[in-house]
Tab-separated table of C-alpha atoms in Angstrom:
chain	number	residue	atom	x	y	z
X	212	MET	CA	96.050	41.726	134.205
X	213	ALA	CA	94.633	45.521	134.801
X	214	ASP	CA	98.051	46.258	135.383
X	215	ARG	CA	99.441	45.447	132.364
X	216	ASP	CA	96.650	47.080	130.193
X	217	LEU	CA	96.879	50.284	131.939
X	218	LYS	CA	100.141	50.216	131.298
X	219	TYR	CA	99.655	49.361	127.875
X	220	LEU	CA	97.215	52.356	127.773
X	221	SER	CA	99.781	54.777	129.577
X	222	ILE	CA	101.931	54.024	126.839
X	223	LYS	CA	99.493	54.580	124.143
X	224	SER	CA	98.531	57.432	125.943
X	225	ILE	CA	101.389	59.351	126.238
X	226	ILE	CA	102.315	58.841	122.437
X	227	ILE	CA	99.174	60.194	121.064
X	228	ILE	CA	99.481	62.980	122.793
X	229	ILE	CA	103.212	63.712	121.770
X	230	VAL	CA	101.947	63.027	118.118
X	231	CYS	CA	99.441	65.723	118.632
X	232	LEU	CA	101.639	68.168	120.179
X	233	ILE	CA	104.405	67.486	117.162
X	234	ASP	CA	101.094	67.936	115.142
X	235	LYS	CA	100.499	71.248	116.961
X	236	ILE	CA	103.650	72.394	116.920
X	237	SER	CA	104.456	71.931	112.403
X	238	ALA	CA	101.249	73.805	112.357
X	239	LEU	CA	102.867	76.205	113.848
X	240	SER	CA	105.708	78.981	112.674
X	241	ILE	CA	109.702	76.994	112.543
X	242	CYS	CA	110.586	79.899	115.037
X	243	SER	CA	109.529	82.627	116.989
X	244	SER	CA	112.073	84.968	115.510
X	245	THR	CA	114.238	85.144	112.292
X	246	VAL	CA	117.683	83.979	112.489
X	247	TRP	CA	120.464	83.855	110.776
X	248	ALA	CA	123.321	81.849	109.427
X	249	LEU	CA	126.288	82.464	111.805
X	250	ASN	CA	128.536	81.821	108.924
X	251	ALA	CA	127.762	83.676	105.993
X	252	THR	CA	128.754	82.720	102.426
X	253	THR	CA	131.203	85.140	99.776
X	254	ILE	CA	129.403	86.193	96.623
X	255	ALA	CA	131.669	87.789	95.382
X	256	GLY	CA	135.110	88.693	95.628
X	257	SER	CA	137.833	86.181	97.675
X	258	PRO	CA	136.292	84.038	100.917
X	259	THR	CA	139.861	84.309	102.707
X	260	GLY	CA	140.077	88.013	101.804
X	261	ILE	CA	142.783	88.533	99.293
X	262	ALA	CA	143.070	91.408	97.282
X	263	GLY	CA	142.354	92.089	93.796
X	264	PHE	CA	141.138	93.218	90.715
X	265	ASN	CA	140.066	91.631	87.902
X	266	SER	CA	136.280	89.393	87.223
X	267	THR	CA	136.617	87.254	90.647
X	268	LEU	CA	138.655	89.484	92.881
X	269	LEU	CA	137.289	93.033	94.452
X	270	ASN	CA	139.525	95.659	96.203
X	271	GLN	CA	138.072	97.821	98.871
X	272	PRO	CA	134.593	97.429	97.826
X	273	ILE	CA	132.994	100.574	98.923
X	274	GLY	CA	129.233	100.121	98.229
X	275	ILE	CA	126.953	97.699	97.314
X	276	MET	CA	123.549	97.339	95.843
X	277	VAL	CA	120.456	94.724	95.618
X	278	GLY	CA	118.977	94.839	91.872
X	279	LYS	CA	116.341	92.534	90.535
X	280	ASN	CA	116.934	89.097	91.053
X	281	ASP	CA	118.616	89.581	93.691
X	282	SER	CA	121.760	90.216	91.533
X	283	ILE	CA	124.211	92.556	93.101
X	284	TYR	CA	126.293	96.146	92.485
X	285	VAL	CA	129.501	96.833	93.622
X	286	MET	CA	131.289	99.191	93.693
X	287	ASP	CA	135.487	99.026	94.349
X	288	TYR	CA	138.452	100.937	94.271
X	289	SER	CA	142.097	100.308	93.109
X	290	SER	CA	144.535	103.722	92.446
X	291	PRO	CA	143.521	105.268	89.954
X	292	TYR	CA	140.267	103.169	89.182
X	293	TYR	CA	137.455	102.370	90.262
X	294	ARG	CA	134.552	100.100	88.931
X	295	MET	CA	130.782	99.277	89.372
X	296	GLN	CA	130.393	95.686	88.420
X	297	LEU	CA	127.298	93.139	88.545
X	298	PHE	CA	127.029	89.731	90.102
X	299	TYR	CA	124.091	87.497	89.155
X	300	PRO	CA	122.899	85.235	92.013
X	301	SER	CA	124.864	82.110	92.504
X	302	SER	CA	127.789	83.716	90.014
X	303	GLN	CA	131.212	85.164	91.269
X	304	LEU	CA	132.520	86.702	88.206
X	305	GLY	CA	131.421	90.498	87.664
X	306	THR	CA	130.208	92.106	85.040
X	307	ILE	CA	131.455	94.997	84.648
X	308	ILE	CA	129.241	98.137	84.136
X	309	ILE	CA	131.162	101.225	85.047
X	310	ASN	CA	134.651	101.039	84.563
X	311	THR	CA	136.125	104.873	85.269
X	312	THR	CA	139.640	106.805	86.532
X	313	SER	CA	140.252	109.096	89.352
X	314	GLY	CA	139.273	112.528	88.327
X	315	ILE	CA	136.853	115.472	87.651
X	316	GLY	CA	135.052	114.791	84.516
X	317	LEU	CA	131.555	113.758	84.885
X	318	ASN	CA	132.872	110.142	83.581
X	319	GLN	CA	135.396	109.675	87.003
X	320	PHE	CA	135.149	109.762	90.536
X	321	SER	CA	136.913	111.289	93.307
X	322	ILE	CA	136.464	109.463	96.717
X	323	VAL	CA	132.996	107.309	96.140
X	324	ASN	CA	131.077	106.983	100.036
X	325	ALA	CA	127.821	105.295	98.542
X	326	VAL	CA	125.901	103.563	95.537
X	327	ASN	CA	122.271	103.334	94.988
X	328	ILE	CA	119.964	102.428	92.416
X	329	ASP	CA	115.862	103.327	91.347
X	330	ILE	CA	112.917	101.208	89.985
X	331	ARG	CA	114.244	102.167	86.757
X	332	GLY	CA	117.869	100.904	87.017
X	333	ASN	CA	119.322	104.241	87.278
X	334	ILE	CA	122.742	104.167	88.901
X	335	TYR	CA	123.727	107.469	91.679
X	336	ILE	CA	126.747	107.435	92.739
X	337	LEU	CA	127.699	110.144	95.780
X	338	ASP	CA	131.327	111.535	94.818
X	339	ALA	CA	132.629	113.226	97.995
X	340	GLY	CA	135.918	113.959	96.623
X	341	ASN	CA	133.837	115.972	93.864
X	342	TYR	CA	131.354	117.010	95.891
X	343	ARG	CA	128.489	115.849	93.554
X	344	VAL	CA	126.274	112.685	93.034
X	345	THR	CA	125.918	111.888	89.672
X	346	LYS	CA	123.567	109.821	87.959
X	347	TRP	CA	124.380	107.077	85.119
X	348	VAL	CA	121.351	105.566	82.877
X	349	PRO	CA	121.208	101.827	81.786
X	350	GLY	CA	124.407	101.677	79.321
X	351	ALA	CA	125.467	105.657	79.914
X	352	SER	CA	129.130	106.058	79.441
X	353	THR	CA	129.111	109.744	81.629
X	354	GLY	CA	127.208	110.897	84.883
X	355	ILE	CA	124.565	113.360	84.571
X	356	VAL	CA	124.833	115.968	87.468
X	357	VAL	CA	122.058	116.051	89.963
X	358	VAL	CA	123.959	117.350	92.626
X	359	GLY	CA	126.252	119.910	92.083
X	360	ALA	CA	127.863	121.589	95.337
X	361	ASN	CA	131.432	121.900	93.327
X	362	ARG	CA	133.161	122.878	96.950
X	363	SER	CA	133.574	122.120	100.304
X	364	VAL	CA	131.799	125.108	102.387
X	365	ASN	CA	128.232	125.377	104.989
X	366	SER	CA	126.086	127.120	102.568
X	367	LEU	CA	123.504	125.463	101.739
X	368	ASN	CA	123.898	124.235	98.532
X	369	GLN	CA	127.825	123.310	99.229
X	370	LEU	CA	128.568	119.920	101.167
X	371	SER	CA	131.427	119.006	102.909
X	372	PHE	CA	132.660	115.302	102.431
X	373	PRO	CA	128.957	113.700	102.033
X	374	PHE	CA	129.097	110.232	103.312
X	375	ASP	CA	125.774	109.059	102.629
X	376	PHE	CA	122.621	110.101	100.379
X	377	PHE	CA	119.051	108.341	100.050
X	378	VAL	CA	116.707	109.003	96.842
X	379	GLU	CA	113.156	109.737	97.250
X	380	PRO	CA	111.603	106.872	94.672
X	381	ASN	CA	108.633	109.248	93.753
X	382	THR	CA	110.286	113.186	93.656
X	383	SER	CA	113.663	112.098	93.136
X	384	TYR	CA	114.919	114.592	94.996
X	385	ILE	CA	117.903	113.433	97.365
X	386	TRP	CA	118.988	113.857	101.360
X	387	ILE	CA	122.385	113.803	102.090
X	388	ALA	CA	124.211	112.736	105.075
X	389	ASP	CA	126.774	116.078	104.764
X	390	TYR	CA	129.880	114.790	107.522
X	391	TYR	CA	131.504	117.577	107.857
X	392	ASN	CA	128.813	120.357	108.198
X	393	CYS	CA	126.896	117.600	110.535
X	394	ARG	CA	123.716	117.934	108.990
X	395	ILE	CA	121.314	117.098	106.203
X	396	VAL	CA	120.321	118.270	103.506
X	397	LYS	CA	117.576	117.732	100.440
X	398	TRP	CA	118.496	118.492	97.681
X	399	LEU	CA	115.818	119.506	95.450
X	400	ASN	CA	117.555	119.663	91.861
X	401	SER	CA	121.135	119.925	90.882
X	402	SER	CA	121.782	123.497	93.150
X	403	THR	CA	119.464	123.510	95.525
X	404	GLY	CA	119.703	122.563	98.606
X	405	ILE	CA	117.234	122.996	101.981
X	406	LEU	CA	118.264	122.440	105.719
X	407	ILE	CA	116.428	119.022	107.169
X	408	THR	CA	117.487	118.942	110.451
X	409	GLY	CA	121.367	119.611	112.094
X	410	ALA	CA	122.011	122.387	114.434
X	411	GLY	CA	125.952	122.189	114.965
X	412	CYS	CA	127.951	119.533	115.558
X	413	GLY	CA	127.546	118.065	119.324
X	414	THR	CA	126.722	115.886	121.228
X	415	GLN	CA	123.238	117.224	121.463
X	416	ALA	CA	119.394	115.922	120.638
X	417	ASN	CA	119.374	118.447	117.876
X	418	GLU	CA	123.173	118.213	116.655
X	419	PHE	CA	125.048	115.622	115.039
X	420	ASN	CA	128.844	114.482	115.320
X	421	GLY	CA	129.700	113.258	111.793
X	422	PRO	CA	126.406	111.441	110.275
X	423	THR	CA	127.304	108.649	108.126
X	424	GLY	CA	124.402	106.640	107.119
X	425	LEU	CA	120.639	107.510	106.746
X	426	PHE	CA	117.651	106.447	106.013
X	427	VAL	CA	114.294	107.723	104.869
X	428	ASP	CA	110.710	106.355	105.383
X	429	THR	CA	108.836	107.405	103.057
X	430	SER	CA	105.822	105.321	104.561
X	431	ASP	CA	105.745	107.310	107.588
X	432	SER	CA	106.199	110.975	106.182
X	433	ASN	CA	109.387	110.910	105.761
X	434	THR	CA	110.832	110.075	109.092
X	435	LEU	CA	114.362	110.310	108.791
X	436	TYR	CA	116.769	108.246	110.688
X	437	VAL	CA	120.137	109.384	111.181
X	438	ALA	CA	123.425	107.330	111.963
X	439	ASP	CA	125.774	109.636	114.190
X	440	CYS	CA	128.823	108.029	113.862
X	441	TRP	CA	130.597	109.446	116.628
X	442	ASN	CA	127.608	109.915	119.137
X	443	HIS	CA	127.750	105.738	118.873
X	444	ARG	CA	123.981	106.066	117.710
X	445	ILE	CA	120.682	106.291	115.740
X	446	GLN	CA	118.840	109.271	115.461
X	447	LYS	CA	115.063	109.322	114.557
X	448	TRP	CA	113.315	112.808	113.350
X	449	HIS	CA	110.012	113.003	112.635
X	450	TYR	CA	110.012	115.360	109.657
X	451	GLY	CA	109.338	119.012	111.006
X	452	ALA	CA	110.686	118.107	114.911
X	453	SER	CA	113.955	120.181	116.517
X	454	SER	CA	115.170	117.509	117.331
X	455	GLY	CA	115.646	113.368	117.410
X	456	THR	CA	115.219	110.385	119.475
X	457	THR	CA	117.727	108.101	120.016
X	458	VAL	CA	116.951	104.373	118.784
X	459	ALA	CA	120.065	102.568	118.753
X	460	GLY	CA	122.769	103.124	121.168
X	461	GLN	CA	122.735	105.302	124.061
X	462	SER	CA	121.531	109.542	123.625
X	463	SER	CA	124.499	110.240	125.843
X	464	GLY	CA	126.770	109.273	122.710
X	465	VAL	CA	129.018	106.965	124.955
X	466	SER	CA	130.042	104.385	122.998
X	467	GLY	CA	131.328	100.461	124.066
X	468	SER	CA	130.736	96.726	122.708
X	469	ALA	CA	127.698	96.071	124.405
X	470	LEU	CA	124.380	95.065	122.750
X	471	ASN	CA	123.038	98.429	123.953
X	472	GLN	CA	125.765	100.426	122.657
X	473	LEU	CA	127.340	100.837	119.524
X	474	TYR	CA	130.899	101.912	118.490
X	475	LYS	CA	130.732	104.092	115.139
X	476	PRO	CA	128.138	102.455	113.505
X	477	TYR	CA	128.559	103.859	109.407
X	478	THR	CA	125.827	102.777	107.115
X	479	PHE	CA	121.983	101.021	108.695
X	480	THR	CA	119.310	99.685	106.784
X	481	VAL	CA	115.886	99.143	107.576
X	482	ASP	CA	112.547	96.650	106.872
X	483	THR	CA	109.244	97.056	106.712
X	484	HIS	CA	109.011	96.500	110.168
X	485	LYS	CA	111.015	99.467	110.764
X	486	SER	CA	113.601	97.254	112.412
X	487	LEU	CA	117.514	98.775	111.832
X	488	TYR	CA	120.088	96.807	110.433
X	489	ILE	CA	123.087	98.430	112.005
X	490	MET	CA	126.747	98.186	110.522
X	491	ASP	CA	128.447	98.608	113.305
X	492	ASN	CA	131.703	99.442	112.089
X	493	GLY	CA	133.745	99.714	115.377
X	494	ASN	CA	132.718	96.488	116.629
X	495	ASN	CA	133.274	94.652	113.518
X	496	ARG	CA	129.380	93.240	113.825
X	497	ILE	CA	125.831	93.519	112.506
X	498	VAL	CA	123.047	94.331	114.868
X	499	LEU	CA	119.333	94.030	114.489
X	500	TRP	CA	117.167	96.736	117.177
X	501	LEU	CA	113.908	95.884	116.868
X	502	VAL	CA	111.304	98.778	117.842
X	503	GLY	CA	111.097	99.859	121.086
X	504	SER	CA	113.995	97.971	121.777
X	505	THR	CA	116.788	98.921	124.153
X	506	SER	CA	119.377	96.498	123.297
X	507	GLY	CA	120.285	95.022	119.595
X	508	ILE	CA	120.866	91.354	118.831
X	509	LEU	CA	123.482	90.051	117.304
X	510	ILE	CA	123.382	89.499	113.550
X	511	ALA	CA	126.530	88.697	112.263
X	512	GLY	CA	130.736	89.175	113.565
X	513	SER	CA	132.426	88.107	116.434
X	514	GLY	CA	133.430	91.538	117.439
X	515	ILE	CA	136.815	90.568	116.311
X	516	ALA	CA	137.930	91.757	113.195
X	517	GLY	CA	139.215	88.335	110.965
X	518	THR	CA	139.114	86.551	107.805
X	519	LEU	CA	136.564	83.473	109.195
X	520	PRO	CA	133.130	83.494	107.395
X	521	SER	CA	131.440	83.961	110.942
X	522	GLN	CA	133.931	87.418	110.984
X	523	LEU	CA	134.149	91.392	109.153
X	524	ASN	CA	137.013	93.409	109.058
X	525	ASN	CA	136.109	97.303	108.794
X	526	PRO	CA	132.632	96.756	106.810
X	527	TYR	CA	131.257	99.360	105.449
X	528	SER	CA	127.908	99.330	103.738
X	529	ILE	CA	124.744	97.198	104.466
X	530	ARG	CA	121.604	95.793	102.431
X	531	LEU	CA	118.966	93.181	102.825
X	532	ASP	CA	117.832	91.184	99.860
X	533	SER	CA	114.032	89.909	98.814
X	534	THR	CA	114.632	86.781	101.731
X	535	GLY	CA	115.681	89.115	104.349
X	536	ALA	CA	119.295	87.902	103.786
X	537	VAL	CA	122.087	90.293	105.315
X	538	ILE	CA	124.337	91.610	102.298
X	539	VAL	CA	127.730	93.606	103.819
X	540	ALA	CA	130.224	94.935	102.014
X	541	ASP	CA	133.453	93.424	103.906
X	542	TYR	CA	136.059	96.445	102.839
X	543	GLY	CA	139.080	95.379	104.734
X	544	ASN	CA	138.473	91.671	103.397
X	545	ASN	CA	137.578	92.719	99.889
X	546	ARG	CA	135.078	90.418	99.248
X	547	ILE	CA	130.837	90.674	99.659
X	548	GLN	CA	129.320	88.530	102.360
X	549	ARG	CA	125.926	86.563	102.761
X	550	PHE	CA	124.270	85.914	105.873
X	551	PRO	CA	121.254	84.019	104.244
X	552	VAL	CA	118.142	83.477	106.517
X	553	LEU	CA	117.417	80.024	108.492
X	554	CYS	CA	114.540	80.055	109.796
X	555	SER	CA	111.599	83.198	110.104
X	556	PRO	CA	108.148	83.529	111.506
X	557	ASN	CA	107.209	84.667	108.198
X	558	MET	CA	108.494	81.750	106.310
X	559	SER	CA	106.459	79.174	104.887
X	560	PRO	CA	107.264	75.746	105.580
X	561	LEU	CA	108.948	75.025	101.662
X	562	SER	CA	110.035	78.703	101.508
X	563	SER	CA	113.621	77.467	102.418
X	564	SER	CA	115.523	74.075	102.605
X	565	SER	CA	116.297	74.475	106.047
X	566	ALA	CA	112.209	74.850	106.652
X	567	ALA	CA	111.984	71.921	104.615
X	568	SER	CA	114.144	69.804	106.339
X	569	ILE	CA	112.715	70.514	109.893
X	570	LEU	CA	109.417	70.238	107.902
X	571	VAL	CA	110.135	67.326	107.264
X	572	THR	CA	111.741	65.548	109.787
X	573	ILE	CA	108.871	66.189	111.786
X	574	ARG	CA	106.666	64.842	110.002
X	575	MET	CA	108.925	61.531	109.956
X	576	ILE	CA	108.777	61.501	114.039
X	577	GLN	CA	105.155	61.516	113.521
X	578	GLN	CA	104.004	58.945	111.154
X	579	TRP	CA	107.315	56.824	112.977
X	580	LEU	CA	104.745	57.670	116.056
X	581	PHE	CA	101.714	56.425	114.650
X	582	TYR	CA	103.335	53.251	113.587
X	583	ILE	CA	104.028	52.664	117.136
X	584	VAL	CA	101.091	53.855	118.525
X	585	LEU	CA	99.789	51.008	115.571
X	586	ILE	CA	102.134	48.047	116.759
X	587	VAL	CA	101.128	48.642	120.810
X	588	LEU	CA	97.350	48.708	119.823
X	589	GLN	CA	97.988	45.281	118.332
X	590	TYR	CA	100.217	43.740	120.825
X	591	GLN	CA	97.308	44.877	123.558
X	592	GLN	CA	94.672	42.512	121.638
X	593	VAL	CA	96.912	39.624	120.984
X	594	SER	CA	97.851	39.808	124.925
X	595	ARG	CA	94.090	39.947	125.650
X	596	LYS	CA	93.230	36.605	123.674
X	597	LEU	CA	96.661	34.700	125.049
X	598	PHE	CA	95.403	35.723	129.031
X	599	GLY	CA	91.492	35.427	127.789
X	600	THR	CA	90.262	38.650	129.234
X	601	ASN	CA	87.908	41.001	127.828
X	602	LYS	CA	89.884	44.090	129.164
């Protein structure tokens, strides 16, 4: 009888331990690091990459912005037309808010490289072909020049194919990645630029080779991050520093497809933890570089250009929405892709359907194990009565 009771006790003990462990696990975060879906959802344009220029199709989407309530602004182009559309959540029907043609007028563009939006809803357009940035207030039919270089040379009040820009939220100063001049300049007004960094084109720590993206961390004394495209690296510059530090890719400028390498990083964005989400254009992928890491983490893209939900084709720009989902302008596929967060350490149990589903499953298992424990205990009691033991 003792052996039989010991067996029952052993089963009961194991089940109770499992139940306690599950309870502890469910009380912790669902996962230790953020995980994104491998397959994206197309939120604008054709999921199969079909080009078009109507309210449901896109043609070579250039720039994207995330607005209020995670609405998405998309700029695309079909010669000679430029337009910006607004896509509301759960709708693939765009609403045109800017519709114009190629030209030099203030209601026209010539080679749009980047777009931005401020907290007031003002839209900024980096018009590289006209060497300027124009500001469009909500509802406007024409832009206002806020950076006006008007020619392609290397004086501080001029630009040579500006590729990306950053608008300071409090001052409206505009930082510009001046591609062919291999420098970053800050414009204090429409006619005055000052050199921030860049001692010319090259591979040294104080040089760039075609800067294509930038981000200014205004919460950290205007620390500057630059996508040094043809040096295949991301450089970090403390404000006023004479040289930068490589924080992603190889400082030597060597390109590659390994996770500790980059190949033509066009643009990137930075989250509140100072992690870098890099549009690794030449590798058709998005990689995440955490602070202090020597290698990236693959978020999206297979490394091979394609139209599958897991693939990208010449991706151009990247943003994060309020949930941490990665939004990508998949330029070569004429679509905007959204890679949602499946799991995050900061995610509350009911903050996503995936996390909630996992938690519900855990609780169901926990309940069934409690039922099993009760059955085992009842069986023990019946067994003792039948065999006449008091143990």
